[in-house]
Short mmCIF file of C-alpha atoms and ligand atoms in Angstrom, two decimals:
data_model
loop_
_atom_site.label_atom_id
_atom_site.label_comp_id
_atom_site.label_asym_id
_atom_site.label_seq_id
_atom_site.Cartn_x
_atom_site.Cartn_y
_atom_site.Cartn_z
CA MET A 4 15.93 -12.74 -28.26
CA GLY A 5 15.50 -8.92 -26.58
CA GLY A 6 11.73 -8.00 -26.62
CA MET A 7 10.36 -12.25 -26.92
CA GLU A 8 11.80 -11.30 -22.48
CA PRO A 9 8.33 -10.78 -20.31
CA ASP A 10 9.30 -7.12 -18.98
CA PRO A 11 7.26 -5.92 -16.51
CA THR A 12 9.02 -2.59 -16.92
CA GLU A 13 6.26 -2.12 -20.51
CA SER A 14 3.20 -2.87 -18.30
CA LEU A 15 -0.18 -1.57 -18.12
CA LEU A 16 0.67 -0.28 -15.38
CA VAL A 17 4.78 0.72 -15.09
CA ARG A 18 3.47 2.74 -18.29
CA ALA A 19 0.89 4.93 -16.40
CA ALA A 20 2.34 5.16 -14.11
CA GLY A 21 4.85 6.80 -15.72
CA GLY A 22 2.32 9.38 -17.98
CA ARG A 23 2.47 6.45 -20.92
CA PRO A 24 -1.32 5.77 -20.70
CA GLY A 25 -2.24 2.72 -22.66
CA THR A 26 -6.04 2.30 -24.09
CA ARG A 27 -7.45 0.65 -20.79
CA PRO A 28 -6.59 1.93 -17.42
CA PRO A 29 -4.72 -1.30 -15.42
CA VAL A 30 -5.91 -2.46 -12.91
CA TRP A 31 -5.55 -4.32 -9.14
CA PHE A 32 -6.99 -4.14 -5.16
CA MET A 33 -5.61 -2.98 -1.94
CA ARG A 34 -6.14 -6.44 -0.34
CA GLN A 35 -6.56 -8.02 -3.27
CA ALA A 36 -4.98 -11.67 -1.18
CA GLY A 37 -6.88 -12.12 1.58
CA ARG A 38 -9.41 -12.61 3.51
CA SER A 39 -12.20 -12.21 0.75
CA LEU A 40 -10.86 -16.10 -0.81
CA PRO A 41 -11.51 -19.06 0.29
CA GLU A 42 -8.25 -19.84 -1.41
CA TYR A 43 -6.50 -17.80 1.33
CA ARG A 44 -8.38 -19.26 4.16
CA ALA A 45 -7.48 -22.52 3.22
CA LEU A 46 -3.89 -21.94 2.98
CA ARG A 47 -3.90 -19.64 6.67
CA THR A 48 -5.55 -21.77 8.22
CA GLY A 49 -3.08 -22.54 11.36
CA THR A 50 -0.53 -20.35 10.69
CA ALA A 51 -0.06 -16.27 12.41
CA MET A 52 -0.35 -13.70 10.48
CA LEU A 53 3.37 -12.97 10.43
CA ASP A 54 5.07 -16.25 10.57
CA ALA A 55 2.93 -16.78 6.80
CA CYS A 56 4.73 -13.36 5.77
CA ARG A 57 8.17 -15.11 7.14
CA ASP A 58 7.52 -18.36 4.76
CA PRO A 59 8.26 -17.66 0.82
CA GLU A 60 6.11 -20.87 -0.17
CA LEU A 61 3.25 -19.18 1.59
CA VAL A 62 4.19 -15.77 0.60
CA THR A 63 4.34 -16.83 -3.25
CA GLU A 64 1.42 -18.54 -3.55
CA ILE A 65 -0.73 -15.83 -1.25
CA THR A 66 0.42 -13.32 -3.71
CA LEU A 67 -0.10 -15.52 -6.77
CA GLN A 68 -4.00 -16.41 -5.75
CA PRO A 69 -5.48 -13.02 -7.05
CA VAL A 70 -3.70 -12.63 -9.82
CA ARG A 71 -4.93 -16.27 -11.01
CA ARG A 72 -8.79 -15.46 -10.15
CA HIS A 73 -9.26 -12.39 -11.05
CA GLY A 74 -6.43 -11.46 -14.30
CA VAL A 75 -5.53 -8.46 -12.41
CA ASP A 76 -2.64 -5.99 -13.72
CA ALA A 77 -0.54 -6.14 -11.03
CA ALA A 78 0.10 -8.62 -7.79
CA ILE A 79 1.31 -6.69 -4.96
CA PHE A 80 3.22 -8.91 -2.64
CA PHE A 81 1.56 -10.29 0.26
CA SER A 82 3.12 -8.70 3.25
CA ASP A 83 2.19 -6.42 6.22
CA ILE A 84 3.33 -3.07 7.35
CA VAL A 85 4.75 -4.49 10.86
CA LEU A 86 6.73 -7.19 9.30
CA PRO A 87 10.15 -5.02 9.20
CA LEU A 88 9.46 -3.38 12.90
CA ALA A 89 9.30 -6.59 13.79
CA ALA A 90 12.53 -7.97 11.46
CA VAL A 91 14.21 -5.31 13.60
CA GLY A 92 12.91 -7.01 17.53
CA VAL A 93 10.08 -4.73 17.81
CA GLY A 94 7.83 -6.69 19.98
CA VAL A 95 4.90 -6.67 17.66
CA ASP A 96 1.87 -8.71 16.84
CA ILE A 97 -0.93 -9.41 14.64
CA VAL A 98 -4.42 -9.95 16.20
CA ALA A 99 -6.66 -11.24 14.09
CA GLY A 100 -9.87 -9.22 14.00
CA VAL A 101 -8.11 -6.19 15.44
CA GLY A 102 -4.57 -5.63 13.29
CA PRO A 103 -1.15 -4.39 14.73
CA VAL A 104 -1.08 -4.90 18.40
CA VAL A 105 2.43 -3.31 20.24
CA GLU A 106 3.63 -5.47 23.31
CA LYS A 107 5.80 -1.98 24.29
CA PRO A 108 4.41 1.20 23.37
CA VAL A 109 6.74 3.70 21.92
CA ALA A 110 7.28 6.82 24.97
CA GLU A 111 10.57 7.39 25.94
CA ALA A 112 13.77 8.14 24.05
CA ALA A 113 15.49 4.57 24.89
CA ASP A 114 12.38 3.38 23.06
CA ILE A 115 13.48 4.90 19.79
CA ASP A 116 17.35 4.09 20.33
CA ARG A 117 16.45 0.29 19.83
CA LEU A 118 14.58 0.83 16.71
CA ARG A 119 17.96 -0.13 14.87
CA PRO A 120 18.39 0.13 10.91
CA LEU A 121 17.07 -2.49 9.27
CA GLU A 122 19.38 -4.48 6.92
CA ARG A 123 19.28 -6.77 3.86
CA ASP A 124 20.00 -9.83 5.94
CA ASP A 125 16.94 -9.17 8.43
CA VAL A 126 14.97 -9.70 5.78
CA PRO A 127 16.15 -13.25 3.78
CA TYR A 128 12.67 -13.95 3.58
CA VAL A 129 11.23 -11.10 1.77
CA THR A 130 14.36 -10.98 -0.91
CA GLU A 131 13.42 -15.12 -1.68
CA ALA A 132 9.70 -14.60 -2.14
CA VAL A 133 9.87 -11.14 -3.92
CA GLN A 134 12.93 -13.18 -6.18
CA ALA A 135 10.50 -16.46 -6.90
CA LEU A 136 6.99 -14.18 -7.35
CA VAL A 137 9.01 -12.18 -10.53
CA ARG A 138 10.12 -15.78 -11.81
CA GLU A 139 6.49 -16.68 -11.61
CA LEU A 140 4.63 -13.07 -12.85
CA GLY A 141 6.50 -12.79 -16.34
CA ALA A 142 5.41 -9.70 -17.50
CA THR A 143 2.51 -8.88 -14.59
CA PRO A 144 4.41 -6.34 -12.27
CA LEU A 145 4.79 -7.45 -8.78
CA ILE A 146 4.19 -3.92 -6.59
CA GLY A 147 6.83 -4.48 -3.26
CA PHE A 148 4.60 -1.86 -0.41
CA ALA A 149 6.09 -0.49 3.54
CA GLY A 150 4.13 1.78 5.45
CA ALA A 151 4.84 5.21 5.73
CA PRO A 152 6.48 7.05 8.80
CA PHE A 153 3.65 8.63 10.93
CA THR A 154 0.91 5.42 9.85
CA LEU A 155 4.00 3.23 11.92
CA ALA A 156 4.67 5.31 14.37
CA SER A 157 0.47 5.64 14.91
CA TYR A 158 1.03 1.97 15.69
CA LEU A 159 4.53 2.66 17.43
CA VAL A 160 2.76 5.32 19.67
CA GLU A 161 -0.84 4.26 20.27
CA GLY A 162 0.13 0.36 21.14
CA GLY A 163 -2.36 -1.07 18.59
CA PRO A 164 -5.29 0.87 16.03
CA SER A 165 -6.69 3.97 17.53
CA ARG A 166 -9.34 6.06 15.83
CA ASP A 167 -8.19 9.22 16.83
CA HIS A 168 -4.44 9.05 17.22
CA ALA A 169 -4.93 11.31 20.25
CA LYS A 170 -1.45 10.07 21.86
CA THR A 171 0.86 10.10 18.70
CA LYS A 172 -0.61 13.78 18.10
CA THR A 173 -0.08 14.58 21.91
CA LEU A 174 3.59 13.44 21.15
CA MET A 175 4.29 15.27 17.57
CA HIS A 176 3.48 18.28 19.45
CA ASP A 177 4.54 18.51 22.68
CA ARG A 178 7.54 16.57 22.25
CA PRO A 179 8.78 17.41 18.51
CA ASP A 180 12.68 16.40 19.34
CA LEU A 181 11.32 12.74 20.16
CA TRP A 182 8.89 12.68 17.07
CA HIS A 183 11.03 13.42 14.62
CA ALA A 184 13.68 10.99 15.77
CA LEU A 185 11.39 8.14 16.23
CA LEU A 186 10.30 9.27 12.52
CA GLY A 187 13.74 9.53 11.25
CA ARG A 188 14.21 5.67 12.42
CA LEU A 189 11.56 4.83 10.98
CA ALA A 190 12.43 6.72 7.64
CA ALA A 191 15.65 4.56 6.99
CA ILE A 192 12.93 1.15 8.14
CA SER A 193 10.90 1.78 5.92
CA ARG A 194 13.58 3.19 2.56
CA GLU A 195 15.39 0.11 3.23
CA TYR A 196 12.73 -1.97 3.05
CA LEU A 197 11.65 -1.03 -0.59
CA ARG A 198 14.97 -0.86 -1.48
CA VAL A 199 15.22 -4.80 -0.52
CA GLN A 200 11.78 -5.34 -2.05
CA ILE A 201 13.54 -3.56 -5.81
CA GLU A 202 16.77 -5.03 -5.34
CA ALA A 203 14.82 -8.37 -5.57
CA GLY A 204 12.81 -7.50 -8.75
CA ALA A 205 9.24 -5.61 -7.39
CA ALA A 206 8.09 -3.55 -10.53
CA ALA A 207 6.49 -0.61 -8.70
CA VAL A 208 5.95 -0.17 -4.95
CA GLN A 209 3.69 1.50 -3.03
CA LEU A 210 3.96 3.94 0.24
CA PHE A 211 0.88 2.88 2.86
CA ASP A 212 0.36 6.62 4.95
CA SER A 213 -3.65 4.73 5.49
CA TRP A 214 -3.75 7.07 7.81
CA ALA A 215 -2.42 10.48 7.34
CA GLY A 216 -5.35 11.71 6.51
CA THR A 217 -6.32 12.44 9.74
CA LEU A 218 -3.33 15.25 9.97
CA SER A 219 -3.89 19.16 9.15
CA LEU A 220 -1.97 20.33 6.33
CA ALA A 221 0.12 22.05 9.18
CA ASP A 222 0.56 19.00 10.89
CA TYR A 223 1.82 16.77 8.07
CA GLU A 224 4.17 19.42 5.87
CA GLU A 225 5.37 20.01 9.76
CA PHE A 226 5.54 16.37 11.02
CA VAL A 227 5.18 14.19 8.16
CA LEU A 228 6.16 15.24 4.85
CA PRO A 229 10.37 15.87 5.35
CA HIS A 230 10.04 12.29 6.96
CA SER A 231 8.08 10.89 3.87
CA ARG A 232 10.21 12.27 1.17
CA ALA A 233 13.28 10.61 2.91
CA VAL A 234 11.63 7.37 2.24
CA LEU A 235 10.60 7.98 -1.36
CA GLU A 236 12.63 11.04 -2.85
CA PRO A 237 16.00 8.37 -2.68
CA LEU A 238 14.39 6.24 -4.67
CA ALA A 239 13.51 8.02 -7.90
CA GLY A 240 14.50 6.52 -11.08
CA LEU A 241 14.44 3.34 -9.98
CA VAL A 242 11.10 2.44 -9.60
CA PRO A 243 7.58 3.99 -10.27
CA ARG A 244 6.65 5.13 -6.38
CA ILE A 245 2.89 5.08 -5.66
CA HIS A 246 1.60 6.88 -2.32
CA PHE A 247 -1.54 6.20 -0.39
CA GLY A 248 -3.43 7.25 2.29
CA VAL A 249 -7.55 7.29 3.43
CA GLY A 250 -8.96 11.04 3.78
CA THR A 251 -6.43 12.57 2.43
CA GLY A 252 -8.24 14.88 0.09
CA GLU A 253 -6.40 18.14 1.58
CA LEU A 254 -2.82 16.46 1.58
CA LEU A 255 -2.59 15.33 -2.44
CA ALA A 256 -0.67 17.94 -3.37
CA ALA A 257 2.01 17.46 -0.46
CA MET A 258 1.55 13.79 -0.36
CA ARG A 259 3.12 14.42 -4.00
CA THR A 260 5.44 16.67 -3.33
CA ALA A 261 7.17 13.66 -1.22
CA GLY A 262 8.86 11.90 -4.08
CA ALA A 263 5.31 10.11 -5.38
CA ASP A 264 4.90 9.51 -9.19
CA VAL A 265 1.29 7.76 -8.59
CA VAL A 266 -1.30 9.77 -5.96
CA GLY A 267 -3.77 7.16 -4.26
CA VAL A 268 -6.82 8.08 -3.69
CA ASP A 269 -9.82 7.29 -1.34
CA TRP A 270 -13.58 7.49 -2.48
CA ARG A 271 -14.12 10.90 -1.16
CA LEU A 272 -12.49 12.95 -4.22
CA PRO A 273 -13.49 12.21 -7.65
CA LEU A 274 -10.22 11.68 -9.72
CA ASN A 275 -10.37 14.63 -11.53
CA GLU A 276 -10.98 16.62 -8.53
CA ALA A 277 -7.56 15.00 -7.27
CA ALA A 278 -5.77 15.53 -10.58
CA ARG A 279 -7.02 18.66 -10.28
CA ARG A 280 -5.49 19.64 -7.23
CA LEU A 281 -2.36 17.28 -8.11
CA GLY A 282 -1.22 20.04 -10.73
CA PRO A 283 -0.39 18.64 -14.51
CA GLY A 284 1.15 15.15 -15.22
CA SER A 285 -0.26 13.71 -11.75
CA VAL A 286 -1.26 10.16 -11.82
CA VAL A 287 -4.09 9.17 -10.14
CA GLN A 288 -4.34 5.67 -8.69
CA GLY A 289 -8.02 4.88 -6.99
CA ASN A 290 -11.15 5.18 -6.01
CA LEU A 291 -13.92 2.48 -6.28
CA ASP A 292 -15.73 3.26 -2.52
CA PRO A 293 -14.77 -0.61 -1.08
CA ALA A 294 -18.34 0.17 0.28
CA LEU A 295 -20.18 -0.25 -2.92
CA LEU A 296 -18.75 -3.81 -3.68
CA GLY A 297 -21.78 -5.25 -2.18
CA ALA A 298 -23.77 -3.37 -4.60
CA ASP A 299 -26.41 -4.59 -7.25
CA TRP A 300 -23.75 -4.62 -10.04
CA GLN A 301 -26.22 -2.01 -12.77
CA VAL A 302 -25.02 0.23 -9.99
CA LEU A 303 -21.30 -0.96 -9.75
CA GLU A 304 -20.98 -0.60 -13.46
CA ALA A 305 -22.06 3.14 -13.28
CA GLN A 306 -19.27 3.60 -10.98
CA VAL A 307 -16.83 2.18 -12.72
CA ARG A 308 -17.26 3.78 -15.74
CA ARG A 309 -17.56 7.25 -14.01
CA ILE A 310 -14.22 6.75 -12.49
CA VAL A 311 -12.61 5.79 -15.32
CA ALA A 312 -13.99 8.66 -16.69
CA GLU A 313 -12.84 11.43 -14.13
CA GLY A 314 -9.30 9.38 -13.98
CA ARG A 315 -8.55 10.85 -18.19
CA THR A 316 -8.65 14.06 -17.13
CA ALA A 317 -5.50 12.58 -14.80
CA ALA A 318 -2.00 12.25 -17.04
CA GLY A 319 -2.61 8.57 -16.13
CA HIS A 320 -5.06 6.49 -14.37
CA ILE A 321 -4.83 3.24 -12.61
CA PHE A 322 -7.63 1.85 -11.56
CA ASN A 323 -8.31 0.55 -7.94
CA LEU A 324 -10.04 0.55 -5.12
CA GLY A 325 -10.89 3.58 -2.62
CA HIS A 326 -8.87 1.24 0.20
CA GLY A 327 -8.96 -2.46 0.68
CA VAL A 328 -10.86 -5.29 0.01
CA PRO A 329 -13.73 -6.16 2.79
CA PRO A 330 -13.17 -9.53 4.13
CA ASP A 331 -16.90 -10.22 3.34
CA THR A 332 -16.24 -9.37 -0.39
CA ASP A 333 -17.57 -11.43 -3.31
CA PRO A 334 -14.49 -12.33 -5.09
CA ASP A 335 -16.70 -12.93 -8.42
CA VAL A 336 -17.60 -8.93 -8.07
CA LEU A 337 -14.27 -8.38 -8.10
CA THR A 338 -13.63 -10.22 -11.28
CA ARG A 339 -16.49 -9.00 -12.86
CA ILE A 340 -15.15 -5.43 -12.54
CA VAL A 341 -11.62 -6.82 -13.74
CA ASP A 342 -13.74 -8.21 -16.75
CA LEU A 343 -15.72 -4.96 -17.54
CA LEU A 344 -11.81 -2.67 -17.10
CA LYS A 345 -11.27 -5.39 -20.00
CA SER A 346 -13.72 -5.28 -22.44
CA PRO A 347 -13.61 -3.02 -25.07
CA PRO A 348 -15.89 0.70 -24.29
CA ALA A 349 -19.61 0.44 -24.66
O1 CP3 B 405 -3.44 -7.65 -1.01
C1 CP3 B 405 -3.07 -6.90 -0.23
O2 CP3 B 405 -3.01 -5.43 -0.55
C2 CP3 B 405 -1.25 -7.02 -0.16
C3 CP3 B 405 -1.56 -7.32 1.61
C4 CP3 B 405 -0.88 -6.44 2.81
C5 CP3 B 405 -1.39 -6.79 3.97
N1 CP3 B 405 -1.86 -5.58 4.91
C6 CP3 B 405 -2.44 -8.20 4.20
C7 CP3 B 405 -3.04 -8.42 6.08
C8 CP3 B 405 -1.14 -5.18 3.02
C9 CP3 B 405 -0.81 -4.20 1.36
C10 CP3 B 405 -0.90 -5.11 3.97
C11 CP3 B 405 -0.53 -3.29 4.59
C12 CP3 B 405 -1.10 -2.47 6.17
N2 CP3 B 405 -1.18 -3.61 7.08
C13 CP3 B 405 -1.81 -1.56 6.11
C14 CP3 B 405 -1.51 -0.28 4.70
C15 CP3 B 405 -2.94 -0.82 4.13
C16 CP3 B 405 -3.92 -0.40 4.44
O3 CP3 B 405 -5.01 -0.57 4.70
O4 CP3 B 405 -4.78 0.91 4.67
C17 CP3 B 405 -2.53 -1.41 7.89
C18 CP3 B 405 -2.85 -0.04 7.95
C19 CP3 B 405 -1.68 -2.35 8.04
C20 CP3 B 405 -1.71 -3.06 9.57
C21 CP3 B 405 -3.00 -3.80 9.40
N3 CP3 B 405 -2.56 -5.19 9.61
C22 CP3 B 405 -4.25 -3.90 10.22
C23 CP3 B 405 -5.15 -3.32 9.72
C24 CP3 B 405 -4.75 -5.66 9.35
C25 CP3 B 405 -5.99 -6.15 9.82
C26 CP3 B 405 -6.69 -6.90 10.65
C27 CP3 B 405 -7.61 -7.44 10.69
O5 CP3 B 405 -7.77 -8.92 10.85
O6 CP3 B 405 -8.88 -7.30 9.85
C28 CP3 B 405 -3.88 -6.44 9.56
C29 CP3 B 405 -4.02 -7.65 9.32
C30 CP3 B 405 -3.77 -8.30 7.62
N4 CP3 B 405 -2.59 -7.65 6.90
C31 CP3 B 405 -3.90 -9.54 7.17
C32 CP3 B 405 -4.01 -8.99 6.26
C33 CP3 B 405 -3.87 -10.30 4.95
C34 CP3 B 405 -5.69 -9.86 8.09
C35 CP3 B 405 -4.84 -11.35 8.86
C36 CP3 B 405 -5.36 -11.94 8.31
O7 CP3 B 405 -5.34 -12.44 6.85
O8 CP3 B 405 -5.31 -13.42 9.31
#
């Protein structure tokens, strides 16, 4: 019996995350499930994004699509960072080609008071889908995820995507009391949302602070880090915790102290430099530039080999892109990258 059960905790991904690397880096891609796949576009026709996220059968199928097609070493739960906000009653929708749009942006204390805690029963469809996926995936780990308090706050305060996050930064500095109240509420929601996924069987979690790179280190440490830590620290020892943002080269060491077992790195910093900044024993994830996925294969192959070599200087390395798969990506290129990583070293 024992040892015959498929066990994601012995997977390449979970071992690399714990600083126990195997003979090659495990690989998955942020946004591997989604519009780059024709089979995804076919399934999504006629269903709004958040409605799709609330349909366990659809979520299960969409999450499995890239695992079947590419042979990646992990699945990422198909959902969105704003789903738990919608589940506690925030008026938010995902507009195709735009992103999350918030009906009534947060500006006052009363808006924050309405952000009630998330309970497991608010997202029964998440528990159901994670449990179904864990059964289907066997030894392949499922990565659960949530949005970090800052990135969620940026959507709530701006009302939608923003280039400069000016309203968010203004609120942070002008009304620190409101800011910390807001991020405290969001941290509680994200922590509970990750806990639901872990209890249902997710083998790892990723906390996306996609837009934290817009901040100075000083602002990050004062206004954001304590709240990201409130998400990640209570989950210590349960499953590996990956923490990622774009343009966070100056924030990496601070992000690690939030309670990250693995720090995601975008394409701007080579992984050896990222590992140096993170310090001894650090595990990195990344960091192929998604803008190069359309380049000649010779170019891509050289980039993949460079990244694998640079990743060897860390205590562990999970291969990924520096950000998500662009919708116009030829999915065969992703499969070819997985095949290259799985082939014996040349
Ligand atoms: O495969 C995976 O990575 C899992 C799926 C996933 C989605 N959103 C599905 C999605 C994940 C991990 C997310 C997280 C997410 N959502 C983040 C953090 C990751 C990152 O990219 O930095 C952020 C910032 C969001 C907010 C969001 N939701 C954006 C910016 C968009 C894109 C808008 C667009 O249309 O270009 C969304 C919508 C979204 N989330 C889509 C998908 C597949 C596209 C909607 C569709 O297919 O109709």
